[in-house]
Short mmCIF file of C-alpha atoms and ligand atoms in Angstrom, two decimals:
data_model
loop_
_atom_site.label_atom_id
_atom_site.label_comp_id
_atom_site.label_asym_id
_atom_site.label_seq_id
_atom_site.Cartn_x
_atom_site.Cartn_y
_atom_site.Cartn_z
CA MET Y 233 23.93 -6.80 -2.65
CA ARG Y 234 26.59 -5.19 -4.79
CA LEU Y 235 25.88 -1.82 -5.91
CA SER Y 236 28.23 -2.64 -9.48
CA ARG Y 237 26.04 -6.19 -9.96
CA PHE Y 238 23.06 -4.81 -9.48
CA PHE Y 239 20.32 -3.38 -11.44
CA LEU Y 240 19.88 0.73 -10.59
CA PRO Y 241 19.13 2.82 -13.34
CA ILE Y 242 19.24 6.26 -11.94
CA LEU Y 243 19.15 9.58 -13.92
CA LYS Y 244 20.83 12.54 -13.05
CA GLU Y 245 18.16 14.79 -14.48
CA ASN Y 246 15.05 15.72 -13.18
CA PRO Y 247 13.04 14.16 -15.62
CA LYS Y 248 10.08 16.79 -17.14
CA GLU Y 249 6.99 14.95 -16.89
CA ALA Y 250 7.00 14.02 -12.94
CA GLU Y 251 5.10 16.42 -11.53
CA ILE Y 252 5.04 15.50 -7.96
CA VAL Y 253 7.80 15.12 -6.41
CA SER Y 254 7.24 11.11 -5.12
CA HIS Y 255 6.88 10.14 -9.05
CA ARG Y 256 9.89 12.03 -9.82
CA LEU Y 257 12.56 10.66 -7.54
CA MET Y 258 11.15 7.05 -8.18
CA LEU Y 259 11.66 7.74 -11.69
CA ARG Y 260 15.58 9.23 -10.91
CA ALA Y 261 15.91 6.13 -8.32
CA GLY Y 262 15.10 3.92 -10.67
CA MET Y 263 11.87 2.35 -9.93
CA ILE Y 264 9.82 2.14 -11.90
CA LYS Y 265 9.09 2.95 -15.93
CA GLN Y 266 6.30 3.64 -17.90
CA GLN Y 267 5.92 1.45 -20.32
CA SER Y 268 2.67 3.12 -21.90
CA GLN Y 269 0.20 5.62 -20.52
CA GLY Y 270 -0.53 4.15 -17.10
CA ILE Y 271 1.45 0.80 -16.88
CA TYR Y 272 4.26 1.10 -15.58
CA SER Y 273 7.43 -2.07 -14.34
CA TRP Y 274 8.31 -2.12 -11.01
CA LEU Y 275 12.33 -2.24 -11.75
CA PRO Y 276 14.61 -4.20 -9.18
CA LEU Y 277 14.68 -1.42 -6.54
CA GLY Y 278 10.86 -0.78 -6.49
CA LYS Y 279 10.18 -4.02 -6.41
CA ARG Y 280 12.07 -4.61 -3.60
CA VAL Y 281 10.03 -1.68 -1.70
CA LEU Y 282 6.57 -3.08 -3.11
CA ASP Y 283 7.48 -5.93 -2.50
CA LYS Y 284 7.97 -4.94 1.70
CA VAL Y 285 4.81 -2.72 1.52
CA ASN Y 286 2.82 -5.93 0.91
CA ALA Y 287 4.36 -7.87 3.29
CA VAL Y 288 3.10 -5.92 5.76
CA ILE Y 289 -0.04 -5.62 4.11
CA ARG Y 290 -0.36 -9.23 4.72
CA GLU Y 291 0.58 -10.13 8.42
CA GLU Y 292 -1.78 -7.37 9.13
CA GLN Y 293 -4.60 -9.07 6.90
CA ASN Y 294 -3.61 -12.13 8.54
CA ARG Y 295 -3.60 -11.26 11.56
CA SER Y 296 -7.56 -10.35 11.61
CA GLY Y 297 -8.37 -13.40 10.81
CA ALA Y 298 -8.16 -12.87 6.18
CA ILE Y 299 -6.89 -15.64 3.95
CA GLU Y 300 -5.01 -15.05 0.81
CA LEU Y 301 -5.96 -17.39 -2.05
CA LEU Y 302 -5.05 -15.30 -5.75
CA MET Y 303 -7.69 -14.91 -8.31
CA PRO Y 304 -6.73 -14.59 -12.10
CA THR Y 305 -6.78 -10.72 -14.08
CA LEU Y 306 -9.11 -11.60 -16.83
CA GLN Y 307 -12.61 -12.62 -16.13
CA SER Y 308 -15.06 -13.52 -18.33
CA ALA Y 309 -17.82 -11.16 -19.13
CA GLU Y 310 -20.54 -12.96 -18.09
CA LEU Y 311 -19.73 -12.64 -14.57
CA TRP Y 312 -20.71 -9.46 -14.27
CA GLN Y 313 -23.58 -10.09 -16.78
CA GLU Y 314 -24.92 -11.75 -14.00
CA SER Y 315 -24.65 -8.75 -11.46
CA GLY Y 316 -25.08 -5.85 -14.10
CA ARG Y 317 -22.31 -4.05 -13.61
CA TYR Y 318 -21.14 -5.40 -16.94
CA ASP Y 319 -23.01 -2.56 -18.37
CA ALA Y 320 -22.83 0.00 -15.91
CA TYR Y 321 -18.79 0.08 -15.38
CA GLY Y 322 -18.11 1.42 -18.28
CA LYS Y 323 -15.53 2.41 -20.51
CA GLU Y 324 -13.26 2.07 -17.21
CA MET Y 325 -13.36 -1.59 -17.44
CA LEU Y 326 -10.83 -3.27 -20.44
CA ARG Y 327 -13.58 -5.12 -22.39
CA ILE Y 328 -11.22 -7.89 -24.08
CA LYS Y 329 -12.42 -11.23 -26.71
CA ASP Y 330 -10.78 -14.65 -26.83
CA ARG Y 331 -9.96 -16.25 -30.29
CA GLN Y 332 -13.19 -18.10 -29.42
CA ASP Y 333 -14.75 -14.70 -29.14
CA ARG Y 334 -16.19 -14.95 -25.83
CA ALA Y 335 -15.97 -11.53 -23.80
CA MET Y 336 -13.77 -11.35 -21.40
CA LEU Y 337 -12.21 -8.38 -19.34
CA TYR Y 338 -9.33 -7.70 -17.17
CA GLY Y 339 -10.67 -7.47 -13.80
CA PRO Y 340 -11.06 -3.62 -12.06
CA THR Y 341 -12.10 -4.91 -9.29
CA ASN Y 342 -13.07 -8.87 -7.91
CA GLU Y 343 -16.34 -8.80 -6.23
CA GLU Y 344 -18.64 -10.86 -8.84
CA MET Y 345 -15.44 -13.58 -8.30
CA ILE Y 346 -15.79 -14.13 -5.22
CA THR Y 347 -19.08 -14.33 -4.83
CA ASP Y 348 -18.48 -16.63 -7.58
CA ILE Y 349 -16.27 -19.07 -5.44
CA PHE Y 350 -18.53 -18.12 -2.36
CA ARG Y 351 -21.71 -19.92 -4.00
CA SER Y 352 -19.40 -22.59 -5.08
CA TYR Y 353 -18.59 -24.41 -1.93
CA VAL Y 354 -20.13 -22.77 0.97
CA ARG Y 355 -23.44 -23.86 2.15
CA SER Y 356 -24.01 -23.82 5.73
CA TYR Y 357 -23.23 -20.65 8.62
CA LYS Y 358 -21.14 -23.35 10.10
CA ASP Y 359 -18.85 -21.91 7.77
CA LEU Y 360 -19.19 -18.40 8.64
CA PRO Y 361 -17.28 -15.65 9.04
CA LEU Y 362 -14.97 -15.72 6.37
CA ASN Y 363 -12.98 -12.84 5.26
CA LEU Y 364 -11.05 -14.06 2.05
CA TYR Y 365 -7.92 -11.43 0.29
CA HIS Y 366 -5.00 -11.31 -3.00
CA ILE Y 367 -3.47 -9.15 -3.51
CA GLN Y 368 -3.11 -8.24 -7.62
CA LEU Y 369 -3.05 -6.57 -10.10
CA LYS Y 370 -6.57 -4.64 -11.25
CA PHE Y 371 -6.24 -2.31 -14.74
CA ARG Y 372 -9.08 0.34 -14.89
CA ASP Y 373 -9.31 2.66 -18.05
CA GLU Y 374 -8.76 5.77 -16.20
CA ILE Y 375 -9.20 9.00 -18.04
CA ARG Y 376 -6.39 11.04 -16.97
CA PRO Y 377 -3.65 8.68 -15.40
CA ARG Y 378 -1.33 10.71 -13.93
CA PHE Y 379 1.80 11.01 -11.20
CA GLY Y 380 3.17 8.03 -11.62
CA THR Y 381 1.86 5.00 -9.36
CA MET Y 382 -0.16 7.43 -7.68
CA ARG Y 383 -2.69 7.22 -9.78
CA SER Y 384 -2.43 4.37 -12.98
CA ARG Y 385 -4.09 2.03 -15.14
CA GLU Y 386 -2.28 -0.48 -14.17
CA PHE Y 387 -2.29 -0.93 -10.59
CA LEU Y 388 -1.53 -2.69 -7.63
CA MET Y 389 -4.64 -3.81 -5.20
CA LYS Y 390 -4.65 -5.76 -2.03
CA ASP Y 391 -8.75 -6.51 -2.04
CA ALA Y 392 -10.42 -8.46 0.88
CA TYR Y 393 -14.45 -10.03 0.98
CA SER Y 394 -16.12 -10.15 3.69
CA PHE Y 395 -19.01 -12.48 4.41
CA ASP Y 396 -21.48 -13.41 7.10
CA LEU Y 397 -24.42 -14.24 8.62
CA SER Y 398 -26.34 -11.24 9.11
CA ARG Y 399 -25.34 -7.53 9.30
CA GLU Y 400 -23.97 -7.72 12.76
CA GLY Y 401 -21.71 -9.92 11.64
CA ALA Y 402 -21.23 -7.73 8.90
CA GLU Y 403 -20.70 -4.78 11.47
CA HIS Y 404 -17.89 -6.81 13.20
CA ALA Y 405 -15.98 -7.64 9.18
CA TYR Y 406 -16.27 -3.78 8.90
CA ASN Y 407 -14.94 -3.75 12.41
CA ARG Y 408 -11.51 -5.97 11.88
CA MET Y 409 -10.68 -4.44 8.52
CA PHE Y 410 -11.01 -1.11 10.38
CA ALA Y 411 -8.27 -1.88 12.96
CA ALA Y 412 -6.66 -3.81 10.92
CA TYR Y 413 -6.05 -0.69 8.37
CA LEU Y 414 -5.40 1.61 11.34
CA ARG Y 415 -2.02 -0.23 12.37
CA THR Y 416 -1.60 -0.93 8.40
CA PHE Y 417 -0.62 2.41 7.55
CA SER Y 418 0.86 2.95 11.16
CA ARG Y 419 3.50 0.48 10.14
CA LEU Y 420 4.27 2.05 6.93
CA GLY Y 421 4.42 5.20 8.82
CA LEU Y 422 1.89 7.43 8.24
CA GLN Y 423 -1.35 8.82 9.87
CA ALA Y 424 -4.10 7.51 8.13
CA ILE Y 425 -7.66 9.13 8.79
CA PRO Y 426 -10.43 7.24 8.14
CA MET Y 427 -12.93 9.16 6.57
CA ARG Y 428 -17.35 8.64 5.22
CA ALA Y 429 -17.00 8.02 1.75
CA ASP Y 430 -18.95 7.69 -1.06
CA THR Y 431 -19.60 4.43 -2.46
CA GLY Y 432 -19.27 5.33 -6.26
CA PRO Y 433 -19.51 1.67 -8.50
CA ILE Y 434 -19.13 -0.69 -5.57
CA GLY Y 435 -21.95 0.08 -3.95
CA GLY Y 436 -23.64 0.17 -0.14
CA ASN Y 437 -24.00 2.58 2.09
CA LEU Y 438 -21.37 2.67 5.43
CA SER Y 439 -18.10 3.64 3.72
CA HIS Y 440 -14.77 4.50 4.64
CA GLU Y 441 -11.20 6.37 2.65
CA PHE Y 442 -8.34 5.95 4.66
CA ILE Y 443 -6.94 9.16 3.64
CA ILE Y 444 -3.31 10.00 4.20
CA LEU Y 445 -2.88 13.86 4.89
CA ALA Y 446 -0.82 15.23 1.69
CA ASP Y 447 0.08 19.01 -0.53
CA THR Y 448 -0.16 16.80 -3.33
CA GLY Y 449 -3.58 14.60 -2.07
CA GLU Y 450 -5.47 14.83 -4.86
CA SER Y 451 -8.81 14.96 -2.61
CA GLU Y 452 -9.25 17.62 -0.81
CA VAL Y 453 -10.28 16.58 3.38
CA PHE Y 454 -11.63 18.24 5.87
CA CYS Y 455 -11.07 16.94 9.20
CA HIS Y 456 -10.76 17.05 13.26
CA LYS Y 457 -7.17 18.26 14.30
CA ASP Y 458 -7.55 15.34 17.03
CA PHE Y 459 -6.87 12.75 14.02
CA LEU Y 460 -3.13 13.35 13.52
CA THR Y 461 -2.22 12.16 17.28
CA PHE Y 462 -4.74 9.44 17.73
CA GLY Y 463 -3.05 5.75 18.93
CA VAL Y 464 -3.58 2.89 16.50
CA PRO Y 465 -4.19 -0.13 17.88
CA GLY Y 466 -1.47 -2.32 19.41
CA GLU Y 467 0.25 -5.70 18.20
CA ASP Y 468 -2.10 -6.96 20.70
CA THR Y 469 -5.97 -6.29 19.01
CA ASP Y 470 -8.02 -9.08 19.91
CA PHE Y 471 -10.05 -9.38 16.68
CA GLU Y 472 -12.55 -11.82 17.95
CA ASP Y 473 -13.96 -8.64 20.04
CA VAL Y 474 -16.98 -7.24 18.99
CA ALA Y 475 -16.91 -5.07 21.61
CA GLY Y 476 -13.61 -3.93 21.40
CA LEU Y 477 -13.47 -4.06 17.87
CA GLN Y 478 -16.34 -1.74 17.93
CA ALA Y 479 -14.72 0.73 20.45
CA ILE Y 480 -11.54 1.70 18.59
CA PHE Y 481 -14.62 2.29 14.91
CA ASP Y 482 -16.23 4.51 17.36
CA LYS Y 483 -13.27 6.62 18.53
CA TRP Y 484 -11.91 6.67 15.26
CA THR Y 485 -15.33 8.35 13.98
CA SER Y 486 -16.07 10.06 16.79
CA ARG Y 487 -14.84 13.45 15.33
CA TYR Y 488 -15.76 15.10 12.14
CA ALA Y 489 -13.70 13.35 8.95
CA ALA Y 490 -15.06 13.89 5.27
CA THR Y 491 -13.54 13.82 1.61
CA SER Y 492 -15.07 17.69 -0.08
CA GLU Y 493 -17.59 14.71 -1.96
CA MET Y 494 -19.01 13.85 1.90
CA HIS Y 495 -18.18 17.20 3.26
CA ASP Y 496 -20.51 18.62 5.55
CA ALA Y 497 -20.26 22.76 6.22
CA ALA Y 498 -22.21 23.02 8.79
CA ALA Y 499 -21.29 20.29 10.91
CA PHE Y 500 -17.72 21.58 9.54
CA GLU Y 501 -18.24 24.91 10.92
CA ALA Y 502 -19.40 22.60 14.35
CA VAL Y 503 -15.74 21.88 15.01
CA PRO Y 504 -13.85 24.57 17.30
CA GLU Y 505 -12.44 26.11 14.75
CA GLY Y 506 -8.40 25.88 16.31
CA ASP Y 507 -9.02 22.55 15.91
CA ARG Y 508 -10.04 22.62 11.76
CA VAL Y 509 -8.23 21.00 9.48
CA SER Y 510 -9.05 21.59 5.75
CA ALA Y 511 -5.89 20.33 3.34
CA ARG Y 512 -5.04 18.20 1.05
CA GLY Y 513 -5.52 14.55 1.39
CA ILE Y 514 -4.20 10.66 -0.52
CA GLU Y 515 -6.80 7.75 -0.31
CA VAL Y 516 -4.64 4.99 0.31
CA GLY Y 517 -7.46 3.06 1.86
CA HIS Y 518 -11.52 2.31 1.07
CA ILE Y 519 -13.36 -0.23 2.83
CA PHE Y 520 -17.04 -0.77 2.14
CA TYR Y 521 -20.13 -2.54 3.78
CA PHE Y 522 -22.66 -3.11 1.18
CA GLY Y 523 -25.23 -6.30 2.64
CA THR Y 524 -26.53 -8.80 -0.44
CA LYS Y 525 -25.68 -6.48 -3.26
CA TYR Y 526 -23.92 -9.14 -5.13
CA SER Y 527 -25.66 -12.10 -3.28
CA GLU Y 528 -28.93 -12.07 -3.89
CA VAL Y 529 -28.38 -11.86 -7.84
CA MET Y 530 -25.81 -14.36 -7.71
CA GLY Y 531 -27.04 -16.51 -5.42
CA ALA Y 532 -24.77 -16.64 -3.12
CA LYS Y 533 -26.60 -18.63 -0.05
CA VAL Y 534 -25.87 -20.44 3.46
CA GLN Y 535 -28.95 -21.70 5.47
CA GLY Y 536 -28.99 -20.50 8.96
CA PRO Y 537 -29.74 -21.86 12.40
CA ASP Y 538 -33.48 -21.46 11.29
CA GLY Y 539 -32.81 -23.88 8.55
CA LYS Y 540 -33.54 -21.46 5.71
CA GLU Y 541 -31.76 -19.83 3.04
CA HIS Y 542 -29.88 -16.75 3.32
CA ALA Y 543 -28.62 -14.28 1.38
CA VAL Y 544 -25.38 -13.70 3.07
CA HIS Y 545 -24.31 -10.32 4.22
CA MET Y 546 -20.77 -9.01 2.37
CA GLY Y 547 -18.10 -6.06 2.48
CA SER Y 548 -15.60 -5.89 0.85
CA TYR Y 549 -11.92 -3.90 1.59
CA GLY Y 550 -8.78 -2.38 -0.53
CA ILE Y 551 -5.67 -0.89 -0.17
CA GLY Y 552 -3.22 0.54 -2.92
CA PRO Y 553 -0.10 -1.34 -2.32
CA THR Y 554 1.08 1.04 -6.25
CA ARG Y 555 -0.05 3.98 -4.46
CA LEU Y 556 1.20 2.82 -1.09
CA VAL Y 557 4.99 3.66 -2.57
CA PRO Y 558 4.31 6.87 -3.96
CA ALA Y 559 2.13 7.82 -1.19
CA ILE Y 560 5.00 7.10 1.84
CA ILE Y 561 7.07 9.22 -0.71
CA GLU Y 562 5.39 11.98 -0.74
CA ALA Y 563 5.29 12.07 4.15
CA SER Y 564 8.89 10.99 3.63
CA HIS Y 565 11.82 12.35 1.69
CA ASP Y 566 14.01 15.88 1.65
CA GLU Y 567 15.88 17.22 -1.41
CA ASN Y 568 18.51 14.83 -1.49
CA GLY Y 569 15.84 11.99 -2.11
CA ILE Y 570 14.08 9.34 -0.43
CA ILE Y 571 13.65 8.62 3.21
CA TRP Y 572 12.34 5.20 3.65
CA PRO Y 573 11.00 3.91 7.54
CA LYS Y 574 12.89 1.02 8.31
CA ALA Y 575 9.83 -1.56 7.56
CA VAL Y 576 9.64 -0.14 3.42
CA ALA Y 577 13.44 0.11 3.42
CA PRO Y 578 14.96 -2.11 -0.18
CA PHE Y 579 18.15 -2.30 2.05
CA ASP Y 580 18.82 -2.28 5.37
CA VAL Y 581 22.27 -0.58 6.22
CA THR Y 582 24.71 0.83 2.44
CA VAL Y 583 27.65 0.85 2.67
CA ILE Y 584 30.11 3.35 1.10
CA ASN Y 585 33.54 2.58 -0.61
CA MET Y 586 34.25 6.13 -0.87
CA LYS Y 587 38.07 4.83 -2.99
CA THR Y 588 37.25 1.51 -4.83
CA GLY Y 589 40.89 0.16 -5.46
CA ASP Y 590 42.63 1.49 -2.81
CA ALA Y 591 43.43 -1.82 -0.66
CA ALA Y 592 42.21 -0.73 3.26
CA CYS Y 593 38.83 0.37 1.94
CA ASP Y 594 37.89 -2.17 -0.48
CA ALA Y 595 39.64 -5.03 2.22
CA ALA Y 596 37.66 -2.40 5.55
CA CYS Y 597 33.59 -2.70 2.91
CA GLU Y 598 34.51 -6.69 2.67
CA LYS Y 599 34.46 -7.18 6.11
CA LEU Y 600 31.94 -4.40 6.80
CA TYR Y 601 29.21 -6.08 4.11
CA GLY Y 602 30.34 -9.84 4.52
CA ALA Y 603 29.46 -9.49 8.28
CA LEU Y 604 26.48 -7.67 7.65
CA THR Y 605 25.62 -9.21 5.40
CA ARG Y 606 25.77 -12.72 7.00
CA ALA Y 607 24.37 -10.82 10.08
CA GLY Y 608 21.18 -10.93 7.78
CA ILE Y 609 21.28 -7.60 7.18
CA ASP Y 610 20.06 -6.68 3.61
CA THR Y 611 23.42 -4.43 2.64
CA LEU Y 612 23.56 -2.74 -0.33
CA TYR Y 613 27.45 -2.28 -0.88
CA ASP Y 614 28.47 0.62 -3.37
CA ASP Y 615 32.12 -0.55 -4.66
CA THR Y 616 31.81 1.33 -7.85
CA ASP Y 617 34.21 3.36 -9.84
CA GLU Y 618 32.09 6.40 -9.86
CA ARG Y 619 33.61 9.47 -7.27
CA ALA Y 620 33.00 9.64 -3.75
CA GLY Y 621 30.49 12.41 -4.34
CA ALA Y 622 27.84 10.94 -6.91
CA LYS Y 623 28.09 7.43 -4.61
CA PHE Y 624 26.31 10.06 -1.66
CA ALA Y 625 24.74 11.90 -3.70
CA THR Y 626 23.01 8.07 -4.96
CA ALA Y 627 22.94 7.19 -1.53
CA ASP Y 628 20.50 9.66 -0.62
CA LEU Y 629 18.34 9.87 -2.99
CA ILE Y 630 17.22 6.05 -3.03
CA GLY Y 631 17.08 6.92 0.97
CA VAL Y 632 18.42 3.35 2.57
CA PRO Y 633 18.26 4.44 6.76
CA VAL Y 634 21.73 4.11 6.87
CA GLN Y 635 25.29 5.04 4.85
CA VAL Y 636 28.69 2.98 6.49
CA ILE Y 637 31.30 5.46 4.72
CA ALA Y 638 34.34 3.86 4.49
CA GLY Y 639 37.09 6.74 3.35
CA PRO Y 640 41.02 5.91 3.06
CA ARG Y 641 41.71 8.14 6.48
CA SER Y 642 39.17 6.40 8.58
CA VAL Y 643 40.00 3.10 7.93
CA ALA Y 644 44.09 4.12 7.98
CA ALA Y 645 42.52 4.28 11.79
CA GLY Y 646 40.42 1.58 11.85
CA GLU Y 647 37.09 3.06 12.23
CA ILE Y 648 34.29 4.21 9.91
CA GLU Y 649 31.18 6.51 9.77
CA ILE Y 650 27.84 6.17 9.96
CA LYS Y 651 25.03 8.24 8.82
CA ASP Y 652 21.85 8.31 10.01
CA ARG Y 653 19.52 9.55 6.82
CA LYS Y 654 16.80 11.02 8.63
CA THR Y 655 18.73 13.56 10.47
CA GLY Y 656 21.93 13.32 8.88
CA ALA Y 657 23.08 12.63 12.02
CA ARG Y 658 27.26 10.90 11.60
CA GLU Y 659 29.24 8.80 14.11
CA THR Y 660 32.51 7.58 13.83
CA LEU Y 661 33.18 3.81 15.32
CA THR Y 662 36.15 1.20 14.71
CA ILE Y 663 34.58 -1.35 11.79
CA GLU Y 664 34.63 -3.81 14.68
CA ALA Y 665 32.14 -1.76 16.59
CA ALA Y 666 29.75 -1.19 13.62
CA ILE Y 667 29.47 -4.30 12.82
CA ASN Y 668 28.32 -4.85 16.90
CA ARG Y 669 25.39 -2.50 16.35
CA LEU Y 670 24.79 -3.21 13.13
CA ALA Y 671 24.35 -6.74 13.39
CA SER Y 672 22.48 -5.68 15.89
CA GLY Y 673 19.59 -3.96 14.34
CA ASN Y 674 20.15 -0.73 16.42
C1 LIG F 47 -12.48 -2.55 -2.39
C2 LIG F 47 -11.84 -3.82 -2.78
C3 LIG F 47 -12.83 -1.47 -4.57
O1 LIG F 47 -12.23 -1.32 -5.68
N1 LIG F 47 -13.06 -3.40 -4.16
C4 LIG F 47 -12.18 -4.07 -4.40
C5 LIG F 47 -13.35 -2.01 -3.80
N2 LIG F 47 -12.51 0.00 -3.79
S1 LIG F 47 -11.33 1.38 -4.31
O2 LIG F 47 -11.59 2.04 -3.56
O3 LIG F 47 -12.38 1.50 -5.57
O4 LIG F 47 -9.58 0.76 -4.60
C6 LIG F 47 -9.75 0.37 -3.43
C7 LIG F 47 -7.07 0.80 -3.74
O5 LIG F 47 -7.10 0.96 -4.81
C8 LIG F 47 -6.00 2.19 -4.85
N3 LIG F 47 -6.80 2.08 -6.09
C9 LIG F 47 -5.27 2.41 -7.43
N4 LIG F 47 -4.49 3.22 -6.77
C10 LIG F 47 -3.42 3.36 -8.17
N5 LIG F 47 -3.92 3.82 -8.93
C11 LIG F 47 -5.34 3.22 -9.27
N6 LIG F 47 -6.24 4.33 -10.30
C12 LIG F 47 -6.34 3.25 -8.55
N7 LIG F 47 -7.52 3.61 -8.06
C13 LIG F 47 -7.80 2.35 -6.85
C14 LIG F 47 -6.84 3.12 -4.20
O6 LIG F 47 -5.79 2.49 -2.66
C15 LIG F 47 -8.27 2.67 -3.26
O7 LIG F 47 -8.28 3.19 -2.14
#
């Protein structure tokens, strides 16, 4: 992508409305634009990152055995009347009437709709276990939307829903998602800590929030310091292995960890003082087991091996991609801007032409840009007329992991400079060596 042809509305000034660093950097880097309170457009740079986050989430959901579908944002009120949540959900639910005066709503979550899909098609225990997920917009009319897309009214959620014949089966489904979540957040460069959590309007009595520690987090959390260094399940995790997954769950719940709503001061005091961490955190995921709460009242039943009808045991599992993007920035930035982990970077490499219009610089940059692009390296080429200083500032702000800098003096010697955005380390290489190195992904 040539920057001169891209749409990257960088802000020079710090936006006044942004209270936390991720919100400030997302606005300055031209990633998002507020459209009304708590409702955002994702501009091209932001959209690239969001797509990368979704791709990691999707890969790990699929690996764990979940199956993707897509449900609509608008739902009929009737479904929610069946479960009893239409009245219970209160003012957070955006209620809409269509032209036939039918009551609709913009879905805040999809337990009812997925239960309706399930009961329409599944009749036998032989079709279980089943876990269906989608990545779809939600709307919650939050009283205090704030911090940009961290707590917005319209937001993206990956929500998965599991169906099993028994409680034991459902616990295995829960453990699958538990392990998949640990892997997902780790691949996004985050150490997420599962903490026993309150279930709120979703219901049930087994629930964990996945929290990443950050000073700007909205939740107050308490945990054992071992969680900061626990290793996550590997790529070879066998999601069919009931005992293996139980062992992962047991390990990750063997130490104290709770949000303030579930905090047990006495139990926390029992942790040796030097091992206690009390901090602030961001909730990036939340999983629930709620048994037959929806299946019972909505008639989602299957025939068991005993020939009888059984209400299925269900769980639901959420991740907030549009919250994860600012959460990653909170965890990874410096005074000059964002530092993207490779897995979610909007581009792999940026080529910076220090003197656009200079024939030798232009030729060297075109050569680099062409070769890298052909090698499948997603490259942003800054071919604009800006001063070199402004180009460096932009490159640091938008956080592309590798900068290739071509200036008249080095190019005259057949060389360019490579800068690592994270460490600031610089290296001078010949143009050919740079192409070989970067094209091989190192
Ligand atoms: C689980 C999946 C649920 O809604 N039903 C379906 C369950 N859980 S939850 O905890 O309420 O939300 C899941 C995740 O969505 C993100 N999230 C938000 N992101 C941005 N702005 C918001 N206002 C917002 N509300 C929830 C969080 O990551 C949360 O863990």
